[in-house]
CSV table of C-alpha atoms in Angstrom, one decimal:
chain,number,residue,atom,x,y,z
R,1,MET,CA,-10.1,-75.1,13.1
R,2,LYS,CA,-7.8,-73.0,15.2
R,3,VAL,CA,-5.6,-73.9,18.1
R,4,CYS,CA,-7.9,-72.1,20.6
R,5,ASP,CA,-10.8,-74.2,19.4
R,6,ILE,CA,-8.9,-77.4,20.0
R,7,LYS,CA,-7.8,-76.1,23.4
R,8,GLU,CA,-11.3,-75.5,24.4
R,9,LYS,CA,-12.9,-78.7,23.0
R,10,LEU,CA,-10.3,-81.0,24.4
R,11,ASN,CA,-10.0,-79.1,27.6
R,12,LEU,CA,-6.2,-78.5,27.3
R,13,THR,CA,-3.9,-76.4,29.5
R,14,LEU,CA,-2.1,-73.6,27.9
R,15,PHE,CA,1.5,-73.4,29.1
R,16,CYS,CA,2.9,-70.7,26.8
R,17,GLY,CA,2.8,-69.2,23.3
R,18,GLY,CA,-0.7,-67.8,23.8
R,19,LEU,CA,-0.1,-65.3,21.0
R,20,GLY,CA,-0.3,-68.2,18.6
R,21,LEU,CA,-3.7,-69.5,19.6
R,22,ASP,CA,-5.2,-68.2,16.4
R,23,ARG,CA,-2.9,-70.5,14.3
R,24,VAL,CA,-4.9,-72.7,11.9
R,25,VAL,CA,-4.7,-76.4,12.5
R,26,GLU,CA,-4.7,-78.6,9.4
R,27,ASN,CA,-3.8,-82.0,10.8
R,28,GLY,CA,-2.0,-83.8,13.5
R,29,TYR,CA,1.2,-85.8,14.0
R,30,VAL,CA,2.2,-88.1,16.9
R,31,SER,CA,5.9,-88.8,17.5
R,32,ASP,CA,8.6,-88.6,20.1
R,33,LEU,CA,11.5,-88.9,17.6
R,34,LEU,CA,12.6,-85.5,16.4
R,35,SER,CA,14.0,-86.6,13.1
R,36,ASP,CA,10.7,-88.4,12.4
R,37,VAL,CA,8.9,-85.1,12.9
R,38,MET,CA,11.5,-83.2,10.9
R,39,GLY,CA,11.1,-85.7,8.0
R,40,ASN,CA,7.4,-86.3,8.0
R,41,ALA,CA,5.3,-83.7,9.9
R,42,ASN,CA,3.6,-81.0,7.8
R,43,GLU,CA,3.0,-77.3,8.2
R,44,GLY,CA,-0.1,-76.6,10.3
R,45,ASP,CA,0.1,-80.0,12.1
R,46,VAL,CA,-0.6,-80.2,15.8
R,47,TRP,CA,2.3,-82.2,17.2
R,48,ILE,CA,1.5,-84.6,20.1
R,49,THR,CA,4.6,-85.7,22.1
R,50,LEU,CA,6.1,-86.4,25.5
R,51,GLN,CA,9.4,-84.6,24.8
R,52,THR,CA,9.7,-81.4,26.8
R,53,HIS,CA,13.1,-80.0,26.0
R,54,LYS,CA,13.9,-76.9,24.0
R,55,ASN,CA,14.6,-78.7,20.8
R,56,ILE,CA,11.0,-79.5,20.3
R,57,MET,CA,10.5,-75.7,19.7
R,58,ALA,CA,13.3,-75.6,17.1
R,59,VAL,CA,11.6,-78.4,15.2
R,60,ALA,CA,8.2,-76.9,15.6
R,61,SER,CA,9.4,-73.5,14.4
R,62,LEU,CA,11.3,-74.9,11.4
R,63,LYS,CA,8.4,-77.1,10.4
R,64,ASP,CA,5.7,-74.3,11.0
R,65,ILE,CA,3.9,-76.6,13.4
R,66,ALA,CA,0.6,-75.0,14.6
R,67,ALA,CA,1.0,-76.1,18.2
R,68,ILE,CA,2.5,-78.8,20.5
R,69,ILE,CA,0.5,-80.8,22.9
R,70,LEU,CA,2.3,-82.5,25.8
R,71,VAL,CA,0.7,-85.7,27.1
R,72,LYS,CA,0.5,-87.5,30.5
R,73,GLY,CA,0.7,-84.3,32.5
R,74,LEU,CA,4.2,-83.4,31.3
R,75,LYS,CA,5.3,-79.8,31.4
R,76,PRO,CA,7.7,-77.9,29.1
R,77,ASP,CA,11.1,-76.9,30.4
R,78,GLU,CA,11.7,-73.2,31.1
R,79,ALA,CA,13.9,-72.7,28.0
R,80,THR,CA,11.2,-74.4,25.9
R,81,MET,CA,8.6,-72.0,27.2
R,82,ALA,CA,10.7,-69.0,26.5
R,83,HIS,CA,11.3,-70.2,22.9
R,84,SER,CA,7.5,-70.9,22.5
R,85,GLU,CA,6.7,-67.3,23.5
R,86,GLU,CA,9.3,-66.0,21.0
R,87,GLU,CA,8.0,-68.1,18.1
R,88,GLN,CA,4.4,-67.6,19.1
R,89,ILE,CA,3.8,-71.4,18.8
R,90,PRO,CA,1.6,-72.5,21.7
R,91,ILE,CA,2.5,-75.5,23.9
R,92,LEU,CA,-0.6,-77.1,25.4
R,93,GLY,CA,-0.9,-79.9,27.9
R,94,THR,CA,-3.2,-82.7,28.9
R,95,THR,CA,-3.2,-85.6,31.4
R,96,MET,CA,-4.4,-87.9,28.6
R,97,GLU,CA,-2.0,-90.4,27.0
R,98,ALA,CA,-1.0,-89.9,23.4
R,99,PHE,CA,-3.4,-92.7,22.1
R,100,GLU,CA,-6.5,-91.2,23.7
R,101,LEU,CA,-5.6,-87.6,22.8
R,102,ALA,CA,-4.8,-88.5,19.2
R,103,GLY,CA,-8.1,-90.3,18.9
R,104,LYS,CA,-10.0,-87.3,20.2
R,105,LEU,CA,-8.1,-84.9,18.0
R,106,TYR,CA,-8.6,-87.0,14.9
R,107,LYS,CA,-12.3,-87.1,15.5
R,108,LEU,CA,-12.4,-83.4,16.1
R,109,LEU,CA,-10.5,-82.5,13.0
R,110,ASN,CA,-12.4,-84.9,10.8
R,111,SER,CA,-15.9,-84.2,12.1
Y,1,MET,CA,25.8,-64.4,-0.5
Y,2,GLN,CA,27.8,-66.2,2.2
Y,3,PHE,CA,27.0,-66.9,5.8
Y,4,LYS,CA,28.8,-68.8,8.5
Y,5,TYR,CA,27.5,-70.4,11.8
Y,6,ASP,CA,29.5,-72.1,14.5
Y,7,LEU,CA,28.4,-75.4,16.1
Y,8,GLU,CA,29.4,-76.7,19.5
Y,9,GLY,CA,29.4,-80.4,20.3
Y,10,GLY,CA,26.9,-81.3,23.0
Y,11,ASN,CA,25.2,-78.0,23.0
Y,12,PHE,CA,21.7,-79.0,22.0
Y,13,SER,CA,20.1,-75.8,23.0
Y,14,ARG,CA,21.8,-74.1,20.0
Y,15,ALA,CA,20.9,-76.9,17.5
Y,16,GLY,CA,18.6,-75.4,14.9
Y,17,HIS,CA,20.0,-71.9,15.1
Y,18,ALA,CA,21.7,-72.0,11.6
Y,19,SER,CA,18.6,-73.6,10.1
Y,20,SER,CA,16.4,-70.9,11.5
Y,21,GLU,CA,18.6,-68.1,10.2
Y,22,VAL,CA,18.9,-69.8,6.7
Y,23,LYS,CA,15.1,-70.2,6.7
Y,24,LYS,CA,14.6,-66.5,7.3
Y,25,ILE,CA,17.2,-65.5,4.6
Y,26,LEU,CA,15.6,-67.9,2.0
Y,27,LYS,CA,12.1,-66.5,2.8
Y,28,GLN,CA,13.4,-62.9,2.2
Y,29,LEU,CA,14.8,-64.1,-1.1
Y,30,ASN,CA,11.3,-65.4,-2.0
Y,31,VAL,CA,12.5,-68.9,-2.5
Y,32,ASP,CA,9.7,-71.4,-3.1
Y,33,ALA,CA,8.3,-72.5,0.3
Y,34,ARG,CA,8.6,-76.2,-0.6
Y,35,ILE,CA,12.3,-75.8,-1.4
Y,36,ILE,CA,12.9,-73.9,1.8
Y,37,LYS,CA,11.2,-76.8,3.8
Y,38,ARG,CA,13.6,-79.3,2.2
Y,39,ILE,CA,16.7,-77.2,2.9
Y,40,VAL,CA,15.7,-76.6,6.5
Y,41,VAL,CA,15.2,-80.3,7.2
Y,42,ALA,CA,18.6,-81.2,5.7
Y,43,LEU,CA,20.4,-78.4,7.5
Y,44,TYR,CA,18.8,-79.1,10.9
Y,45,GLU,CA,19.7,-82.8,10.7
Y,46,GLY,CA,23.3,-81.7,9.8
Y,47,GLU,CA,23.4,-79.4,12.8
Y,48,VAL,CA,22.1,-82.1,15.1
Y,49,ASN,CA,24.7,-84.6,13.8
Y,50,VAL,CA,27.5,-82.3,14.7
Y,51,VAL,CA,26.1,-81.4,18.2
Y,52,ALA,CA,25.4,-85.1,18.9
Y,53,HIS,CA,28.6,-86.6,17.7
Y,54,ALA,CA,31.4,-84.0,17.2
Y,55,HIS,CA,33.5,-81.6,19.3
Y,56,LYS,CA,32.7,-78.6,17.2
Y,57,GLY,CA,31.8,-77.7,13.7
Y,58,VAL,CA,31.0,-74.9,11.3
Y,59,VAL,CA,28.2,-74.4,8.8
Y,60,MET,CA,29.1,-72.4,5.7
Y,61,VAL,CA,26.3,-71.3,3.4
Y,62,ASP,CA,26.6,-70.0,-0.1
Y,63,ILE,CA,23.6,-68.8,-2.0
Y,64,ASP,CA,23.4,-67.6,-5.6
Y,65,GLU,CA,20.4,-67.2,-8.0
Y,66,LYS,CA,20.5,-70.9,-9.0
Y,67,ARG,CA,21.3,-72.9,-5.9
Y,68,ILE,CA,22.2,-73.0,-2.2
Y,69,TYR,CA,25.4,-74.8,-1.2
Y,70,ILE,CA,25.9,-75.8,2.4
Y,71,ARG,CA,29.1,-77.2,3.8
Y,72,ILE,CA,29.1,-78.6,7.3
Y,73,GLU,CA,32.6,-79.3,8.6
Y,74,ASP,CA,33.3,-80.9,12.0
Y,75,GLU,CA,36.1,-81.9,14.2
Y,76,GLY,CA,35.0,-85.2,15.6
Y,77,PRO,CA,35.1,-89.0,15.5
Y,78,GLY,CA,34.4,-89.3,11.8
Y,79,ILE,CA,32.2,-92.0,10.2
Y,80,PRO,CA,34.0,-95.4,9.7
Y,81,ASP,CA,31.4,-96.7,7.2
Y,82,ILE,CA,29.4,-94.1,5.4
Y,83,ASN,CA,27.2,-96.6,3.6
Y,84,LEU,CA,26.2,-98.1,6.9
Y,85,ALA,CA,25.6,-94.6,8.4
Y,86,MET,CA,23.3,-93.8,5.4
Y,87,GLN,CA,21.0,-96.7,6.3
Y,88,GLU,CA,17.7,-95.8,7.9
Y,89,GLY,CA,17.7,-96.9,11.6
Y,90,PHE,CA,21.5,-97.2,12.0
Y,91,SER,CA,22.8,-94.9,14.8
Y,92,THR,CA,25.8,-94.6,17.1
Y,93,ALA,CA,24.1,-92.0,19.3
Y,94,SER,CA,24.5,-92.2,23.1
Y,95,ALA,CA,21.6,-93.3,25.3
Y,96,SER,CA,21.2,-89.7,26.6
Y,97,VAL,CA,20.9,-88.3,23.1
Y,98,ARG,CA,18.4,-91.0,22.2
Y,99,GLU,CA,16.3,-90.2,25.2
Y,100,MET,CA,15.9,-86.7,23.8
Y,101,GLY,CA,14.3,-88.2,20.7
Y,102,PHE,CA,17.4,-87.9,18.6
Y,103,GLY,CA,19.6,-90.7,17.3
Y,104,ALA,CA,16.9,-92.7,15.6
Y,105,GLY,CA,19.1,-93.3,12.6
Y,106,MET,CA,17.0,-91.0,10.4
Y,107,GLY,CA,19.4,-88.0,10.1
Y,108,LEU,CA,21.5,-88.8,7.1
Y,109,PRO,CA,18.6,-90.5,5.2
Y,110,ASN,CA,16.5,-87.3,5.9
Y,111,ILE,CA,19.4,-85.2,4.5
Y,112,LYS,CA,19.7,-87.3,1.4
Y,113,LYS,CA,16.0,-87.1,0.8
Y,114,ASN,CA,16.0,-83.4,1.1
Y,115,THR,CA,19.0,-82.3,-1.0
Y,116,ASP,CA,19.6,-82.5,-4.7
Y,117,GLN,CA,23.2,-83.4,-4.3
Y,118,LEU,CA,25.0,-84.7,-1.2
Y,119,ASN,CA,28.6,-85.5,-0.7
Y,120,ILE,CA,30.1,-86.9,2.5
Y,121,GLU,CA,33.8,-87.2,3.3
Y,122,SER,CA,35.0,-88.5,6.6
Y,123,GLU,CA,38.2,-89.4,8.3
Y,124,VAL,CA,38.0,-91.5,11.4
Y,125,GLY,CA,39.4,-89.6,14.4
Y,126,LYS,CA,39.5,-86.4,12.6
Y,127,GLY,CA,36.1,-85.3,11.3
Y,128,THR,CA,33.5,-85.2,8.7
Y,129,VAL,CA,32.6,-82.8,5.8
Y,130,LEU,CA,29.1,-82.8,4.5
Y,131,GLU,CA,28.3,-80.9,1.3
Y,132,MET,CA,24.8,-80.4,0.2
Y,133,THR,CA,23.5,-78.5,-2.8
Y,134,THR,CA,19.9,-77.8,-3.6
Y,135,MET,CA,18.6,-75.9,-6.6
Y,136,ILE,CA,16.5,-72.9,-5.7
Y,137,SER,CA,15.4,-71.9,-9.2
Y,138,SER,CA,15.3,-73.9,-12.5
C-alpha cells in the first residue's frame, strides 16, 4: 500500500511533501517520544504523532519513515513543512485521535 | 576520511544535520543499510544530547575501510554519574525539552545499543566526550 492510498481511504489532509505520496507503507508506529521513534520505528512505517516541530522531519528522514500523520487537527510548523518538501516525506493530518487513527490504519494495513 | 560538524546548545532546528550528512556519506560508500541505520540512531541521539544539555559541541567523524569512529565533544555541565545516565528512563532534561518529545531518558541507552564500542568521559562543569566506534566491514 502507498501513502496516497492511506490518504484516500482514511480521508487524511495532505499538508506537505506531496512528492512522496508514492512511498510504500510497510507498517505503522505511534509515539510522541522522538528517541522512542529513533530506537524502535522501522523503515517504511507511517508515524502517528502529535509533535509538530521540525525535529520530527529529522527523525522521519533519518529513519526512512514513509509518512507522518498528525492527529487531533494539529498542523505542522512552517519549518517542518519546508523540510518535508525537501525530503519528499509527506505530512498528513486528521481530526481523529491517535487511538482511533491507529486502529483504522492497522485494519487497513492488515486487511 | 574525516569530517567535522559544529553543534550549538539549544538550537534544535539544527539537530540531526550531522547525522543526515553522515548517512549520505555512508550510503555513497555502500555501507550495509542495517549498519548505517545503527550509526545514524547513535549519532542523532548524541547530537540531541549536546543541543539539549550543553553550550556547544563538535562532532568529529573518521571513516576507514573497517570502521567508523565518531567523537562528540561538548562544553557543558558534564554528567555527574555516568552509570545513572546510562539507565533507561533517567533524564535531567528541562520541561520545555521534554515537551518536544525529547528527554525521555532513552538517548544514551539508544547510543549504547547502536554502537559496537562506546566510551564516555565527563567532567562536571566542563563537558563530556563521547566516543563511538562501529565496524562497517568484517
